Amino acid sequence: MPDKKYDNPLTAGINITHTAQPCTLVIFGGGGDLSRRKLLPAVFNQALDGELPANFAVLGFAIEKMDDVSYREFARKGIEQFSRQALDPAYWSDFETRLHYLQGSLDNPEAYKQLKKRLDEIDVSFGIPGNHVFYLAIPPALIETCVSQLKAAGLVMPVDDHSPFSRIIVEKPIGRDLASAKKVNATLSQNFDEQQIYRIDHYLGKETVQNILAMRFGNAIFEPLWNSKHIDHVQITVAEEEGVGTRAGYYDKAGALRDMIQNHILQLLTLIAMEPPWIMDADVIRDHRQDILNCLRPITPENFDQSVVRAQYGPGFHHGEDVPGYRREAGVAQDSVTETFVALKLFIDNWRWAGVPFYIRTGKRMPKRASEIAIQFKSVPPILFNANNDQPLEPNVLALSIQPNEGLSLRIATKLPGAKLKIFPVKMDFRYGSTFGEQSPEAYERLLLDVMAGDATLFMRRDSVESSWAWVDNILNTWASSRTRWIPEYSAGTWGPLEADRLIESDNRKWRML
């Protein structure tokens, strides 16, 4: 990497602005569900907030039969239903002129020639200097075809100071194990430079996740305590209320470990556990996150039963209605052993975190939709206010709520009013919505803006993807070698199986109630 110069390396990057550069956003799979629900509403909200440059356009590319007019109607319906902000008809009349569509097949070289021709026309019309962002909202099996055709059509520019930029956004999953992830990454690197590749994880675009670094390194009260001397353990919970729904075909081949832990949760872990970066630079921060993945203690057959729990949801209740168990869902094999719930106990073997357990759990058909990172500090000594062994004080907990109500809270001990000395835990609570009085931007809004600005901080690098798969593969391989035909069940609408409770209670700890 070339050396970077900063006027003052101690303060550079503190007031960070993300300025989107003039470009055309090309959405492969532009007529699909992700485009309708997330991408087009995200671009609309960016435009409404004044975040996009005047020289900007969108080109949807897909097999569905549409033209510019019908694609604009497709986008309008998606925005009306899913946008964070209401569609303003007066503003829409200008915005829709930036939306274009090209029908084509991803495996047809002629379609890419038409794409190049159409992009040239759009660039001229909107004064765009040849900058293109390619979003692959397509099945993983089509990535190799798409990127090689882009290269062959001359749509991938070199990385230098004189050429327009070409950037590509790749959705998860990046493979289904280490070997397949390496194959996808090799395909990408044969056609794009690593600086041009943005592997997107929408969890990293959530406001509270972005705020982790500001919370840790922008406040003097937290970082001195952020180590094994003061922290007892960390819990990360990602609970989903719904079942597999229409994703059964994909999910039954993936499971919770691949779907949630390999990408979303391990990336949250790296942000919580990383060392302080010396500057707010994308590669510096990603280097520090990679260090955490390098320090993850492998889960081996020797410590497997004490570290891993998997389960499936069985029949139960959702909002008072009966719901079927996982094996009864449409599209799921009746003898499936795919996990819909995983609980893990893991350790980071470095100086800061030695001996601190990280408890992770994620599952479907749980009582509520909630994602939280909770840092539980060690208890005060058993003297003074904590001298009663029968009623010990509750420890301090810093909880970061990622969804649905983004914010953070800190539990502290305080005295109840009155003549008697009684200690009671209270919660100091901060919520983005109530404090700032407006809804936080959606994750895709922030992440798309970052790509247009060339900021890769919140995106996964190749080494990060492959390191996380290498760690997860140990678990997958142990499961595969067990050849089990049954895994524990938990009733739909509950917080998981008894085995998960035993995992943490064997250490004299318990899961937090969310």
Short mmCIF file of C-alpha atoms in Angstrom, two decimals:
data_model
loop_
_atom_site.label_atom_id
_atom_site.label_comp_id
_atom_site.label_asym_id
_atom_site.label_seq_id
_atom_site.Cartn_x
_atom_site.Cartn_y
_atom_site.Cartn_z
CA MET A 1 0.00 0.00 0.00
CA PRO A 2 1.34 3.51 -0.78
CA ASP A 3 2.14 5.75 2.16
CA LYS A 4 -0.60 8.20 3.13
CA LYS A 5 0.14 11.73 4.31
CA TYR A 6 -1.88 13.63 6.87
CA ASP A 7 -1.40 17.18 8.11
CA ASN A 8 -1.73 16.03 11.71
CA PRO A 9 -1.84 12.26 12.30
CA LEU A 10 -3.15 12.79 15.83
CA THR A 11 -6.30 14.54 14.68
CA ALA A 12 -6.70 13.57 11.03
CA GLY A 13 -10.01 11.90 10.30
CA ILE A 14 -11.80 13.08 13.46
CA ASN A 15 -14.38 15.16 11.58
CA ILE A 16 -15.16 12.56 8.95
CA THR A 17 -17.41 13.47 6.05
CA HIS A 18 -18.51 11.07 3.36
CA THR A 19 -18.73 12.89 0.06
CA ALA A 20 -20.18 10.76 -2.69
CA GLN A 21 -18.36 11.15 -5.98
CA PRO A 22 -20.19 11.51 -9.28
CA CYS A 23 -21.03 8.03 -10.56
CA THR A 24 -23.56 5.66 -12.07
CA LEU A 25 -24.80 2.89 -9.80
CA VAL A 26 -25.41 -0.28 -11.81
CA ILE A 27 -27.59 -2.81 -9.98
CA PHE A 28 -27.28 -6.32 -11.35
CA GLY A 29 -30.51 -7.96 -10.27
CA GLY A 30 -32.07 -4.49 -10.39
CA GLY A 31 -35.57 -5.96 -10.79
CA GLY A 32 -35.29 -8.15 -7.70
CA ASP A 33 -36.46 -8.02 -4.12
CA LEU A 34 -33.27 -6.54 -2.64
CA SER A 35 -33.37 -3.71 -5.14
CA ARG A 36 -37.05 -2.99 -4.51
CA ARG A 37 -36.93 -3.20 -0.70
CA LYS A 38 -33.50 -1.81 0.13
CA LEU A 39 -31.31 -0.40 -2.64
CA LEU A 40 -33.68 1.91 -4.51
CA PRO A 41 -35.23 3.28 -1.28
CA ALA A 42 -31.70 3.83 0.07
CA VAL A 43 -30.65 5.84 -2.97
CA PHE A 44 -33.88 7.85 -2.82
CA ASN A 45 -33.30 8.73 0.84
CA GLN A 46 -29.70 9.72 0.11
CA ALA A 47 -30.93 12.04 -2.62
CA LEU A 48 -33.66 13.46 -0.40
CA ASP A 49 -31.07 14.19 2.30
CA GLY A 50 -28.83 15.99 -0.19
CA GLU A 51 -26.06 13.38 0.11
CA LEU A 52 -25.78 12.55 -3.59
CA PRO A 53 -23.95 14.64 -6.19
CA ALA A 54 -25.83 16.28 -9.04
CA ASN A 55 -23.95 14.00 -11.43
CA PHE A 56 -25.52 10.70 -10.42
CA ALA A 57 -27.68 8.02 -12.04
CA VAL A 58 -28.94 4.46 -11.48
CA LEU A 59 -29.08 1.72 -14.10
CA GLY A 60 -30.93 -1.47 -13.26
CA PHE A 61 -29.80 -4.58 -15.16
CA ALA A 62 -31.87 -7.76 -14.99
CA ILE A 63 -33.65 -10.45 -16.98
CA GLU A 64 -37.12 -9.11 -16.17
CA LYS A 65 -38.88 -7.44 -19.08
CA MET A 66 -38.99 -3.71 -18.30
CA ASP A 67 -37.99 -0.38 -19.82
CA ASP A 68 -37.12 2.95 -18.22
CA VAL A 69 -40.76 3.90 -17.67
CA SER A 70 -41.85 0.61 -16.08
CA TYR A 71 -38.64 0.46 -14.01
CA ARG A 72 -39.40 3.88 -12.57
CA GLU A 73 -42.84 2.65 -11.60
CA PHE A 74 -41.25 -0.45 -10.05
CA ALA A 75 -38.91 1.80 -8.06
CA ARG A 76 -41.72 4.13 -7.01
CA LYS A 77 -43.79 1.29 -5.56
CA GLY A 78 -40.79 0.00 -3.62
CA ILE A 79 -40.00 3.45 -2.28
CA GLU A 80 -43.61 4.12 -1.28
CA GLN A 81 -43.67 0.88 0.69
CA PHE A 82 -40.18 0.66 2.17
CA SER A 83 -38.57 4.10 2.22
CA ARG A 84 -37.54 5.68 5.52
CA GLN A 85 -38.96 8.98 4.26
CA ALA A 86 -42.21 9.57 2.46
CA LEU A 87 -42.18 9.97 -1.30
CA ASP A 88 -42.55 13.64 -2.18
CA PRO A 89 -44.26 13.82 -5.61
CA ALA A 90 -42.62 17.15 -6.39
CA TYR A 91 -39.17 15.74 -5.69
CA TRP A 92 -39.92 12.41 -7.36
CA SER A 93 -40.44 14.03 -10.78
CA ASP A 94 -36.76 15.03 -10.82
CA PHE A 95 -35.41 11.88 -9.14
CA GLU A 96 -37.07 9.41 -11.50
CA THR A 97 -35.24 10.88 -14.50
CA ARG A 98 -32.07 9.40 -12.99
CA LEU A 99 -33.45 5.85 -13.05
CA HIS A 100 -32.77 3.69 -16.10
CA TYR A 101 -33.14 0.04 -17.02
CA LEU A 102 -31.50 -2.47 -19.35
CA GLN A 103 -32.90 -5.93 -19.89
CA GLY A 104 -30.25 -8.59 -20.33
CA SER A 105 -28.94 -11.98 -19.33
CA LEU A 106 -25.91 -12.19 -17.06
CA ASP A 107 -24.31 -14.89 -19.22
CA ASN A 108 -24.74 -13.08 -22.55
CA PRO A 109 -21.63 -11.17 -23.72
CA GLU A 110 -23.76 -9.05 -26.06
CA ALA A 111 -25.71 -7.76 -23.05
CA TYR A 112 -22.50 -6.34 -21.57
CA LYS A 113 -21.70 -4.57 -24.82
CA GLN A 114 -25.15 -3.00 -24.62
CA LEU A 115 -24.45 -2.16 -20.98
CA LYS A 116 -21.24 -0.34 -21.90
CA LYS A 117 -23.03 1.59 -24.64
CA ARG A 118 -25.87 2.54 -22.31
CA LEU A 119 -23.47 3.66 -19.57
CA ASP A 120 -21.62 5.87 -22.03
CA GLU A 121 -24.94 7.52 -22.96
CA ILE A 122 -25.95 8.02 -19.31
CA ASP A 123 -22.55 9.40 -18.38
CA VAL A 124 -22.77 12.00 -21.13
CA SER A 125 -26.35 12.95 -20.24
CA PHE A 126 -25.57 13.52 -16.55
CA GLY A 127 -22.00 14.75 -16.81
CA ILE A 128 -20.60 11.68 -15.06
CA PRO A 129 -16.85 11.21 -15.65
CA GLY A 130 -17.04 7.45 -16.31
CA ASN A 131 -17.22 6.43 -12.63
CA HIS A 132 -19.23 3.25 -12.08
CA VAL A 133 -20.33 1.27 -9.02
CA PHE A 134 -21.51 -2.27 -9.79
CA TYR A 135 -23.82 -3.84 -7.19
CA LEU A 136 -24.14 -7.63 -7.47
CA ALA A 137 -27.64 -8.28 -6.11
CA ILE A 138 -27.49 -11.70 -7.73
CA PRO A 139 -27.14 -15.36 -6.61
CA PRO A 140 -23.56 -16.29 -5.60
CA ALA A 141 -23.35 -18.84 -8.43
CA LEU A 142 -23.52 -16.00 -10.98
CA ILE A 143 -20.71 -13.87 -9.53
CA GLU A 144 -17.96 -15.45 -11.60
CA THR A 145 -19.91 -15.01 -14.84
CA CYS A 146 -20.80 -11.40 -14.10
CA VAL A 147 -17.36 -10.13 -13.06
CA SER A 148 -15.56 -11.88 -15.92
CA GLN A 149 -18.02 -10.42 -18.44
CA LEU A 150 -17.55 -6.94 -16.97
CA LYS A 151 -13.81 -7.29 -17.41
CA ALA A 152 -14.13 -8.64 -20.95
CA ALA A 153 -16.44 -5.76 -21.93
CA GLY A 154 -13.85 -3.18 -20.83
CA LEU A 155 -15.95 -1.94 -17.91
CA VAL A 156 -13.27 -2.45 -15.23
CA MET A 157 -10.89 0.50 -15.06
CA PRO A 158 -7.34 0.30 -13.69
CA VAL A 159 -6.62 1.71 -10.24
CA ASP A 160 -4.61 4.88 -10.83
CA ASP A 161 -4.91 8.65 -10.55
CA HIS A 162 -5.91 9.13 -14.17
CA SER A 163 -8.74 6.64 -14.78
CA PRO A 164 -12.39 6.79 -13.73
CA PHE A 165 -13.14 4.45 -10.84
CA SER A 166 -14.79 1.05 -11.06
CA ARG A 167 -16.05 -0.38 -7.75
CA ILE A 168 -17.95 -3.59 -7.17
CA ILE A 169 -20.22 -4.46 -4.22
CA VAL A 170 -20.65 -8.14 -3.39
CA GLU A 171 -23.45 -9.39 -1.17
CA LYS A 172 -23.05 -12.22 1.30
CA PRO A 173 -22.70 -15.13 1.39
CA ILE A 174 -19.10 -15.14 0.19
CA GLY A 175 -18.95 -18.92 -0.20
CA ARG A 176 -20.34 -21.57 2.14
CA ASP A 177 -16.99 -22.69 3.58
CA LEU A 178 -13.32 -21.71 3.37
CA ALA A 179 -12.66 -23.49 0.08
CA SER A 180 -15.62 -21.93 -1.74
CA ALA A 181 -14.90 -18.49 -0.22
CA LYS A 182 -11.36 -18.66 -1.56
CA LYS A 183 -12.75 -19.54 -4.98
CA VAL A 184 -15.11 -16.53 -4.98
CA ASN A 185 -12.33 -14.24 -3.79
CA ALA A 186 -9.95 -15.57 -6.44
CA THR A 187 -12.55 -14.85 -9.13
CA LEU A 188 -13.00 -11.31 -7.84
CA SER A 189 -9.25 -10.67 -7.64
CA GLN A 190 -8.69 -11.91 -11.20
CA ASN A 191 -10.96 -9.14 -12.47
CA PHE A 192 -10.83 -6.36 -9.87
CA ASP A 193 -8.14 -4.94 -7.60
CA GLU A 194 -8.80 -5.50 -3.88
CA GLN A 195 -9.20 -1.72 -3.49
CA GLN A 196 -12.17 -1.90 -5.86
CA ILE A 197 -14.00 -4.72 -4.04
CA TYR A 198 -16.57 -3.93 -1.32
CA ARG A 199 -17.92 -7.03 0.44
CA ILE A 200 -21.04 -5.70 2.08
CA ASP A 201 -22.44 -6.71 5.47
CA HIS A 202 -25.48 -4.57 6.22
CA TYR A 203 -25.06 -5.12 9.97
CA LEU A 204 -21.95 -2.96 9.90
CA GLY A 205 -23.99 -0.08 8.51
CA LYS A 206 -26.32 0.14 11.50
CA GLU A 207 -25.95 3.33 13.53
CA THR A 208 -25.10 1.65 16.83
CA VAL A 209 -22.46 -0.53 15.19
CA GLN A 210 -20.82 2.56 13.71
CA ASN A 211 -21.04 4.16 17.13
CA ILE A 212 -18.98 1.39 18.77
CA LEU A 213 -15.71 3.05 17.78
CA ALA A 214 -16.95 6.50 18.84
CA MET A 215 -18.18 5.12 22.15
CA ARG A 216 -14.93 3.29 22.88
CA PHE A 217 -12.39 5.78 21.65
CA GLY A 218 -14.26 9.07 22.03
CA ASN A 219 -14.89 8.74 25.78
CA ALA A 220 -12.24 8.59 28.48
CA ILE A 221 -14.37 6.49 30.85
CA PHE A 222 -14.60 3.27 28.83
CA GLU A 223 -11.28 2.34 27.26
CA PRO A 224 -9.28 2.14 30.55
CA LEU A 225 -11.78 -0.50 31.71
CA TRP A 226 -11.93 -2.36 28.38
CA ASN A 227 -9.84 -5.40 29.35
CA SER A 228 -9.74 -8.64 31.30
CA LYS A 229 -8.96 -6.85 34.55
CA HIS A 230 -12.39 -5.18 34.65
CA ILE A 231 -14.68 -7.09 32.27
CA ASP A 232 -16.21 -10.38 33.42
CA HIS A 233 -17.69 -11.46 30.10
CA VAL A 234 -19.37 -10.24 26.91
CA GLN A 235 -22.67 -11.41 25.43
CA ILE A 236 -23.74 -10.92 21.81
CA THR A 237 -27.33 -11.82 20.96
CA VAL A 238 -29.00 -11.63 17.55
CA ALA A 239 -32.58 -12.86 17.93
CA GLU A 240 -35.02 -13.15 15.05
CA GLU A 241 -38.74 -13.36 15.63
CA GLU A 242 -39.69 -14.83 12.28
CA GLY A 243 -39.10 -18.35 10.96
CA VAL A 244 -37.42 -19.23 7.68
CA GLY A 245 -40.41 -18.11 5.62
CA THR A 246 -39.67 -17.95 1.89
CA ARG A 247 -35.93 -18.45 2.45
CA ALA A 248 -36.25 -22.14 3.31
CA GLY A 249 -34.51 -23.27 0.14
CA TYR A 250 -31.43 -21.22 0.94
CA TYR A 251 -31.57 -21.54 4.71
CA ASP A 252 -31.76 -25.34 4.85
CA LYS A 253 -28.41 -25.46 3.05
CA ALA A 254 -26.89 -22.74 5.23
CA GLY A 255 -28.13 -22.66 8.83
CA ALA A 256 -27.58 -20.11 11.57
CA LEU A 257 -23.81 -20.58 11.81
CA ARG A 258 -23.22 -19.72 8.17
CA ASP A 259 -26.08 -17.22 7.86
CA MET A 260 -25.38 -15.10 10.94
CA ILE A 261 -22.22 -15.95 12.85
CA GLN A 262 -19.62 -16.28 10.11
CA ASN A 263 -20.27 -12.74 8.89
CA HIS A 264 -22.52 -10.49 11.00
CA ILE A 265 -21.65 -11.59 14.51
CA LEU A 266 -17.93 -12.16 14.08
CA GLN A 267 -17.66 -8.70 12.55
CA LEU A 268 -19.46 -7.21 15.57
CA LEU A 269 -17.03 -9.11 17.77
CA THR A 270 -14.02 -7.60 16.03
CA LEU A 271 -15.31 -4.05 16.54
CA ILE A 272 -15.94 -4.65 20.23
CA ALA A 273 -12.61 -6.35 20.84
CA MET A 274 -10.13 -4.60 18.50
CA GLU A 275 -7.22 -2.51 19.71
CA PRO A 276 -7.39 1.30 19.36
CA PRO A 277 -6.48 2.34 15.81
CA TRP A 278 -3.90 5.09 15.52
CA ILE A 279 -5.99 6.86 12.87
CA MET A 280 -9.49 6.57 11.37
CA ASP A 281 -8.26 4.97 8.17
CA ALA A 282 -10.03 2.05 6.49
CA ASP A 283 -7.04 -0.26 6.26
CA VAL A 284 -5.76 0.57 9.74
CA ILE A 285 -9.15 -0.28 11.25
CA ARG A 286 -9.52 -3.43 9.16
CA ASP A 287 -6.01 -4.53 10.16
CA HIS A 288 -7.01 -4.22 13.82
CA ARG A 289 -10.23 -6.16 13.24
CA GLN A 290 -8.26 -8.85 11.44
CA ASP A 291 -5.96 -9.15 14.46
CA ILE A 292 -8.94 -10.29 16.54
CA LEU A 293 -9.88 -13.00 14.05
CA ASN A 294 -6.27 -14.18 14.13
CA CYS A 295 -6.49 -14.49 17.94
CA LEU A 296 -9.74 -16.49 18.13
CA ARG A 297 -9.11 -19.71 20.03
CA PRO A 298 -10.02 -22.65 17.77
CA ILE A 299 -12.97 -24.77 18.85
CA THR A 300 -11.66 -28.31 18.67
CA PRO A 301 -13.20 -31.74 19.34
CA GLU A 302 -11.61 -31.60 22.82
CA ASN A 303 -13.50 -28.44 23.90
CA PHE A 304 -16.44 -28.75 21.51
CA ASP A 305 -19.20 -29.88 23.89
CA GLN A 306 -18.32 -27.10 26.36
CA SER A 307 -18.30 -24.46 23.62
CA VAL A 308 -21.04 -25.15 21.06
CA VAL A 309 -24.81 -25.71 21.13
CA ARG A 310 -27.07 -26.05 18.11
CA ALA A 311 -30.81 -26.58 17.91
CA GLN A 312 -33.93 -26.27 15.76
CA TYR A 313 -37.18 -24.56 16.60
CA GLY A 314 -40.09 -26.91 17.11
CA PRO A 315 -43.83 -26.16 17.13
CA GLY A 316 -44.88 -23.24 19.28
CA PHE A 317 -46.65 -19.88 19.30
CA HIS A 318 -46.09 -16.59 17.53
CA HIS A 319 -48.31 -13.69 18.63
CA GLY A 320 -50.75 -16.22 20.07
CA GLU A 321 -50.98 -18.33 16.92
CA ASP A 322 -49.72 -21.87 16.42
CA VAL A 323 -46.65 -22.07 14.20
CA PRO A 324 -45.01 -25.22 12.82
CA GLY A 325 -41.61 -26.55 13.75
CA TYR A 326 -38.69 -26.08 11.39
CA ARG A 327 -38.98 -29.53 9.81
CA ARG A 328 -42.63 -28.81 8.98
CA GLU A 329 -41.85 -25.58 7.12
CA ALA A 330 -42.44 -25.62 3.35
CA GLY A 331 -39.21 -26.33 1.52
CA VAL A 332 -37.40 -27.93 4.50
CA ALA A 333 -36.38 -31.58 4.42
CA GLN A 334 -38.28 -33.62 7.01
CA ASP A 335 -35.04 -35.16 8.27
CA SER A 336 -33.09 -31.88 8.24
CA VAL A 337 -30.47 -31.30 10.94
CA THR A 338 -29.87 -27.71 9.87
CA GLU A 339 -29.54 -25.50 12.94
CA THR A 340 -31.84 -22.51 13.42
CA PHE A 341 -30.14 -21.66 16.73
CA VAL A 342 -26.48 -21.55 17.75
CA ALA A 343 -24.86 -20.65 21.07
CA LEU A 344 -21.09 -20.40 21.40
CA LYS A 345 -18.52 -19.72 24.08
CA LEU A 346 -15.32 -18.41 22.61
CA PHE A 347 -12.10 -16.79 23.73
CA ILE A 348 -9.73 -14.24 22.23
CA ASP A 349 -6.20 -15.24 23.12
CA ASN A 350 -4.45 -11.91 23.31
CA TRP A 351 -3.16 -9.67 26.11
CA ARG A 352 -6.32 -7.57 26.45
CA TRP A 353 -8.89 -10.37 26.50
CA ALA A 354 -7.08 -13.37 27.97
CA GLY A 355 -9.55 -15.46 29.99
CA VAL A 356 -12.65 -13.35 29.18
CA PRO A 357 -15.43 -15.53 27.70
CA PHE A 358 -17.56 -14.19 24.84
CA TYR A 359 -21.00 -15.80 24.76
CA ILE A 360 -22.79 -15.64 21.43
CA ARG A 361 -26.30 -16.76 20.54
CA THR A 362 -28.50 -16.34 17.51
CA GLY A 363 -31.73 -17.99 16.50
CA LYS A 364 -35.01 -17.86 14.64
CA ARG A 365 -38.52 -18.01 16.10
CA MET A 366 -37.46 -16.32 19.31
CA PRO A 367 -39.81 -14.19 21.43
CA LYS A 368 -38.78 -10.89 19.86
CA ARG A 369 -36.52 -9.31 17.28
CA ALA A 370 -33.53 -7.94 19.14
CA SER A 371 -29.80 -7.55 18.64
CA GLU A 372 -27.59 -6.54 21.53
CA ILE A 373 -23.97 -6.47 22.64
CA ALA A 374 -23.67 -6.51 26.44
CA ILE A 375 -20.40 -5.92 28.30
CA GLN A 376 -20.70 -7.12 31.89
CA PHE A 377 -18.12 -5.74 34.27
CA LYS A 378 -16.73 -7.61 37.23
CA SER A 379 -18.55 -7.31 40.54
CA VAL A 380 -17.31 -5.00 43.25
CA PRO A 381 -15.53 -6.71 46.19
CA PRO A 382 -17.85 -8.49 48.71
CA ILE A 383 -17.59 -5.70 51.27
CA LEU A 384 -19.57 -2.55 52.09
CA PHE A 385 -22.63 -2.52 49.83
CA ASN A 386 -21.87 -5.98 48.44
CA ALA A 387 -21.25 -7.77 51.74
CA ASN A 388 -24.50 -9.78 51.74
CA ASN A 389 -23.75 -13.06 49.96
CA ASP A 390 -27.44 -13.90 49.85
CA GLN A 391 -28.26 -10.70 47.93
CA PRO A 392 -25.21 -9.70 45.90
CA LEU A 393 -25.25 -6.48 43.94
CA GLU A 394 -26.02 -6.78 40.25
CA PRO A 395 -22.87 -6.00 38.25
CA ASN A 396 -22.52 -3.00 35.95
CA VAL A 397 -23.55 -3.75 32.37
CA LEU A 398 -23.02 -1.62 29.28
CA ALA A 399 -25.55 -2.74 26.66
CA LEU A 400 -25.52 -1.63 23.02
CA SER A 401 -28.87 -2.15 21.36
CA ILE A 402 -28.43 -2.61 17.61
CA GLN A 403 -32.05 -3.28 16.71
CA PRO A 404 -34.89 -2.53 16.82
CA ASN A 405 -34.32 0.53 19.07
CA GLU A 406 -30.78 1.68 18.43
CA GLY A 407 -28.94 3.08 21.43
CA LEU A 408 -27.03 2.12 24.54
CA SER A 409 -27.63 1.82 28.27
CA LEU A 410 -25.49 1.52 31.39
CA ARG A 411 -26.68 -0.29 34.51
CA ILE A 412 -25.33 1.12 37.75
CA ALA A 413 -26.08 0.68 41.46
CA THR A 414 -27.70 3.51 43.40
CA LYS A 415 -29.35 4.04 46.77
CA LEU A 416 -33.13 3.91 47.01
CA PRO A 417 -34.68 7.03 48.57
CA GLY A 418 -35.49 6.68 52.25
CA ALA A 419 -33.94 6.28 55.67
CA LYS A 420 -32.80 2.70 55.11
CA LEU A 421 -29.71 1.93 53.08
CA LYS A 422 -30.98 -0.11 50.15
CA ILE A 423 -29.11 -0.45 46.88
CA PHE A 424 -31.03 -0.76 43.64
CA PRO A 425 -29.85 -1.16 40.01
CA VAL A 426 -30.92 1.63 37.66
CA LYS A 427 -30.38 2.06 33.95
CA MET A 428 -28.98 5.14 32.26
CA ASP A 429 -30.56 4.95 28.82
CA PHE A 430 -29.77 6.60 25.48
CA ARG A 431 -31.83 6.08 22.33
CA TYR A 432 -31.06 7.68 18.99
CA GLY A 433 -34.68 8.37 18.17
CA SER A 434 -35.56 10.13 21.43
CA THR A 435 -32.28 12.06 21.71
CA PHE A 436 -31.89 13.28 18.14
CA GLY A 437 -35.57 13.34 17.26
CA GLU A 438 -35.26 11.65 13.90
CA GLN A 439 -35.02 8.18 12.46
CA SER A 440 -31.51 6.88 11.82
CA PRO A 441 -30.57 6.26 8.18
CA GLU A 442 -30.94 2.69 7.03
CA ALA A 443 -27.75 0.59 6.90
CA TYR A 444 -27.76 0.40 3.10
CA GLU A 445 -27.92 4.19 2.88
CA ARG A 446 -24.69 4.59 4.81
CA LEU A 447 -22.91 1.72 3.08
CA LEU A 448 -23.81 2.80 -0.46
CA LEU A 449 -22.64 6.29 0.38
CA ASP A 450 -19.33 4.89 1.66
CA VAL A 451 -18.74 3.04 -1.60
CA MET A 452 -19.44 6.16 -3.63
CA ALA A 453 -17.00 8.01 -1.39
CA GLY A 454 -14.37 5.26 -1.61
CA ASP A 455 -14.41 4.49 2.13
CA ALA A 456 -13.98 0.75 2.81
CA THR A 457 -13.90 0.97 6.64
CA LEU A 458 -17.17 -0.91 7.18
CA PHE A 459 -16.58 -3.54 4.49
CA MET A 460 -14.97 -6.95 4.78
CA ARG A 461 -11.55 -7.49 3.32
CA ARG A 462 -10.52 -10.76 1.69
CA ASP A 463 -8.41 -11.88 4.66
CA SER A 464 -11.27 -11.18 7.06
CA VAL A 465 -13.71 -13.33 5.07
CA GLU A 466 -11.31 -16.21 4.81
CA SER A 467 -10.15 -16.07 8.45
CA SER A 468 -13.72 -16.17 9.72
CA TRP A 469 -14.51 -19.12 7.46
CA ALA A 470 -11.39 -20.95 8.65
CA TRP A 471 -12.57 -20.58 12.26
CA VAL A 472 -16.17 -21.56 11.48
CA ASP A 473 -15.08 -24.56 9.40
CA ASN A 474 -13.82 -26.28 12.56
CA ILE A 475 -17.37 -26.30 13.89
CA LEU A 476 -18.96 -27.29 10.58
CA ASN A 477 -16.53 -30.17 10.14
CA THR A 478 -17.18 -31.50 13.64
CA TRP A 479 -20.93 -31.42 13.02
CA ALA A 480 -20.50 -33.17 9.67
CA SER A 481 -18.33 -35.92 11.17
CA SER A 482 -20.88 -36.62 13.93
CA ARG A 483 -23.47 -37.77 11.35
CA THR A 484 -26.22 -37.05 13.85
CA ARG A 485 -29.83 -37.46 12.72
CA TRP A 486 -31.37 -35.35 15.46
CA ILE A 487 -30.46 -32.12 17.22
CA PRO A 488 -32.10 -30.51 20.27
CA GLU A 489 -35.31 -28.55 19.79
CA TYR A 490 -36.71 -25.45 21.43
CA SER A 491 -40.31 -24.34 21.27
CA ALA A 492 -41.00 -21.52 18.82
CA GLY A 493 -41.42 -18.32 20.79
CA THR A 494 -38.80 -19.17 23.42
CA TRP A 495 -35.18 -18.11 23.94
CA GLY A 496 -33.58 -21.36 22.82
CA PRO A 497 -32.89 -24.84 24.16
CA LEU A 498 -31.98 -25.85 27.70
CA GLU A 499 -28.54 -26.80 26.40
CA ALA A 500 -27.81 -23.13 25.72
CA ASP A 501 -28.73 -22.23 29.29
CA ARG A 502 -26.44 -24.95 30.59
CA LEU A 503 -23.60 -23.66 28.40
CA ILE A 504 -23.48 -20.34 30.22
CA GLU A 505 -24.83 -21.46 33.62
CA SER A 506 -21.99 -23.96 33.97
CA ASP A 507 -19.79 -20.87 34.37
CA ASN A 508 -22.15 -19.38 37.02
CA ARG A 509 -23.46 -16.81 34.55
CA LYS A 510 -26.80 -16.43 32.76
CA TRP A 511 -28.16 -15.04 29.53
CA ARG A 512 -29.56 -11.53 29.67
CA MET A 513 -33.29 -11.01 29.33
CA LEU A 514 -33.99 -8.81 26.31
#
